[in-house]
């Protein structure tokens, strides 16, 4: 559903390229079963927290007393320049500042304005609450799931970060009946001639270096370079090591964008207008050799405020050593 133009304007000023809303309701069994299947097959690898709080995931009204509606939004993080192709790769979302901090700061300001003008209570969710964000992004009409497992926003593709705001306001208070404002932000700033939805061409699955991307768009994290270089703690097991020893794995310092880079939905994604997501020089120029030799002090200083701090020094060193030629 479309948000009232004044709310769209507030979220657009916060940097959202698409936003929409829906009435809060229980998540259908089908979507909960898909999550259960993913967990049962062990595809969550070490992300055991994904099995927690199923009751809240199914019924997100539990996240905010009296919650009645949800707003979902997407933020373009595509950087203006890319790391050199001859350097081990860092996922684009990690070129700039940590999106958790950036989006929380921006959305807190937006919520302050909404509280003042509309009243109501709000809760911001940025990977910080057990909520099926891709389900709600579709429900709110900001994009559709693509076969690479991500939400594709018309005009922007999948290089977007999702966030949600729950509110006690009823849906009638935040929606617009003006059909003309549909996808207002996306159509205004994005490339209207870019494909709007996944065309199921299979390029993402064929490009995935270790077969992590399943035909149904689910990701087997045990083989996914993103999981293995960001979330996984300690040494890789045999499955992880075989993924990390593929040519792409040997060229991965932190995270993986391969299934997004090959996707036609992303060929015309403009550069992000969010200043905090612009590439930080010492991150984009970091070599594998430099990363492997970092001390704890250097790591803490260089990656303060960066998403790369998530893998900690030991994780980055492990990834970096794997990129060096003499580890073959
Ligand atoms: S590469 Fe093709 S199948 Fe994969 S998400 Fe993009 S359009 Fe869909
Ligand atoms: S992020 Fe990389 S390894 Fe993971 S599913 Fe996509 S292409 Fe495969």
mmCIF file of N, CA, C and O and ligand atoms in Angstrom, residues 148 204 207-213 219 223-227 255-260, ligand 2:
data_model
loop_
_atom_site.group_PDB
_atom_site.id
_atom_site.type_symbol
_atom_site.label_atom_id
_atom_site.label_comp_id
_atom_site.label_asym_id
_atom_site.label_seq_id
_atom_site.Cartn_x
_atom_site.Cartn_y
_atom_site.Cartn_z
ATOM 1 N N UNK A 148 17.833 -14.686 -6.628
ATOM 2 C CA UNK A 148 19.060 -14.671 -5.817
ATOM 3 C C UNK A 148 18.729 -14.518 -4.332
ATOM 4 O O UNK A 148 19.615 -14.298 -3.509
ATOM 5 N N UNK A 204 22.272 -15.951 -11.862
ATOM 6 C CA UNK A 204 22.801 -15.884 -10.491
ATOM 7 C C UNK A 204 23.203 -17.271 -10.003
ATOM 8 O O UNK A 204 24.269 -17.453 -9.416
ATOM 9 N N UNK A 207 26.296 -18.553 -11.715
ATOM 10 C CA UNK A 207 27.528 -17.832 -11.331
ATOM 11 C C UNK A 207 27.973 -18.146 -9.908
ATOM 12 O O UNK A 207 29.127 -17.896 -9.557
ATOM 13 N N UNK A 208 27.079 -18.629 -9.081
ATOM 14 C CA UNK A 208 27.427 -18.877 -7.671
ATOM 15 C C UNK A 208 28.569 -19.895 -7.607
ATOM 16 O O UNK A 208 28.441 -21.013 -8.106
ATOM 17 N N UNK A 209 29.690 -19.519 -7.023
ATOM 18 C CA UNK A 209 30.904 -20.316 -7.163
ATOM 19 C C UNK A 209 30.867 -21.707 -6.535
ATOM 20 O O UNK A 209 31.548 -22.608 -6.993
ATOM 21 N N UNK A 210 30.074 -21.883 -5.495
ATOM 22 C CA UNK A 210 30.124 -23.189 -4.816
ATOM 23 C C UNK A 210 28.747 -23.819 -4.693
ATOM 24 O O UNK A 210 28.517 -24.668 -3.833
ATOM 25 N N UNK A 211 27.824 -23.405 -5.549
ATOM 26 C CA UNK A 211 26.491 -24.028 -5.544
ATOM 27 C C UNK A 211 25.676 -23.710 -4.304
ATOM 28 O O UNK A 211 24.856 -24.531 -3.879
ATOM 29 N N UNK A 212 25.862 -22.517 -3.758
ATOM 30 C CA UNK A 212 25.113 -22.168 -2.541
ATOM 31 C C UNK A 212 23.677 -21.757 -2.834
ATOM 32 O O UNK A 212 22.803 -21.910 -1.982
ATOM 33 N N UNK A 213 23.461 -21.242 -4.037
ATOM 34 C CA UNK A 213 22.133 -20.716 -4.365
ATOM 35 C C UNK A 213 21.245 -21.849 -4.889
ATOM 36 O O UNK A 213 21.545 -22.462 -5.910
ATOM 37 N N UNK A 219 19.382 -19.966 0.185
ATOM 38 C CA UNK A 219 20.842 -20.022 0.154
ATOM 39 C C UNK A 219 21.333 -21.040 1.177
ATOM 40 O O UNK A 219 20.909 -21.020 2.339
ATOM 41 N N UNK A 223 27.867 -23.123 2.093
ATOM 42 C CA UNK A 223 28.703 -22.975 0.892
ATOM 43 C C UNK A 223 28.774 -21.542 0.409
ATOM 44 O O UNK A 223 29.323 -21.281 -0.664
ATOM 45 N N UNK A 224 28.157 -20.641 1.129
ATOM 46 C CA UNK A 224 28.045 -19.258 0.649
ATOM 47 C C UNK A 224 29.244 -18.431 1.124
ATOM 48 O O UNK A 224 29.531 -18.353 2.323
ATOM 49 N N UNK A 225 29.919 -17.794 0.176
ATOM 50 C CA UNK A 225 31.117 -17.016 0.521
ATOM 51 C C UNK A 225 30.786 -15.859 1.454
ATOM 52 O O UNK A 225 31.627 -15.457 2.264
ATOM 53 N N UNK A 226 29.588 -15.331 1.362
ATOM 54 C CA UNK A 226 29.202 -14.249 2.274
ATOM 55 C C UNK A 226 29.173 -14.772 3.706
ATOM 56 O O UNK A 226 29.773 -14.185 4.609
ATOM 57 N N UNK A 227 28.434 -15.834 3.898
ATOM 58 C CA UNK A 227 28.359 -16.396 5.254
ATOM 59 C C UNK A 227 29.756 -16.790 5.740
ATOM 60 O O UNK A 227 30.153 -16.468 6.870
ATOM 61 N N UNK A 255 32.573 -10.908 2.341
ATOM 62 C CA UNK A 255 31.282 -10.869 1.651
ATOM 63 C C UNK A 255 31.399 -11.166 0.170
ATOM 64 O O UNK A 255 32.501 -11.246 -0.382
ATOM 65 N N UNK A 256 30.271 -11.355 -0.474
ATOM 66 C CA UNK A 256 30.246 -11.763 -1.886
ATOM 67 C C UNK A 256 29.042 -11.113 -2.571
ATOM 68 O O UNK A 256 27.942 -11.107 -2.026
ATOM 69 N N UNK A 257 29.294 -10.574 -3.748
ATOM 70 C CA UNK A 257 28.216 -9.945 -4.530
ATOM 71 C C UNK A 257 27.998 -10.661 -5.866
ATOM 72 O O UNK A 257 27.287 -10.137 -6.728
ATOM 73 N N UNK A 258 28.622 -11.807 -6.062
ATOM 74 C CA UNK A 258 28.638 -12.401 -7.406
ATOM 75 C C UNK A 258 27.226 -12.599 -7.954
ATOM 76 O O UNK A 258 26.936 -12.246 -9.100
ATOM 77 N N UNK A 259 26.314 -13.133 -7.119
ATOM 78 C CA UNK A 259 24.958 -13.394 -7.634
ATOM 79 C C UNK A 259 24.200 -12.098 -7.895
ATOM 80 O O UNK A 259 23.171 -12.106 -8.572
ATOM 81 N N UNK A 260 24.692 -10.989 -7.391
ATOM 82 C CA UNK A 260 24.071 -9.690 -7.697
ATOM 83 C C UNK A 260 24.756 -9.034 -8.895
ATOM 84 O O UNK A 260 24.110 -8.400 -9.725
HETATM 85 S S1 LIG B 2 26.647 -14.404 -2.096
HETATM 86 FE FE1 LIG B 2 28.135 -15.475 -3.456
HETATM 87 S S2 LIG B 2 28.370 -17.544 -2.612
HETATM 88 FE FE2 LIG B 2 26.525 -16.618 -1.648
HETATM 89 S S3 LIG B 2 24.800 -17.282 -2.921
HETATM 90 FE FE3 LIG B 2 25.503 -15.325 -3.796
HETATM 91 S S4 LIG B 2 27.049 -15.887 -5.368
HETATM 92 FE FE4 LIG B 2 26.696 -17.675 -4.080
#
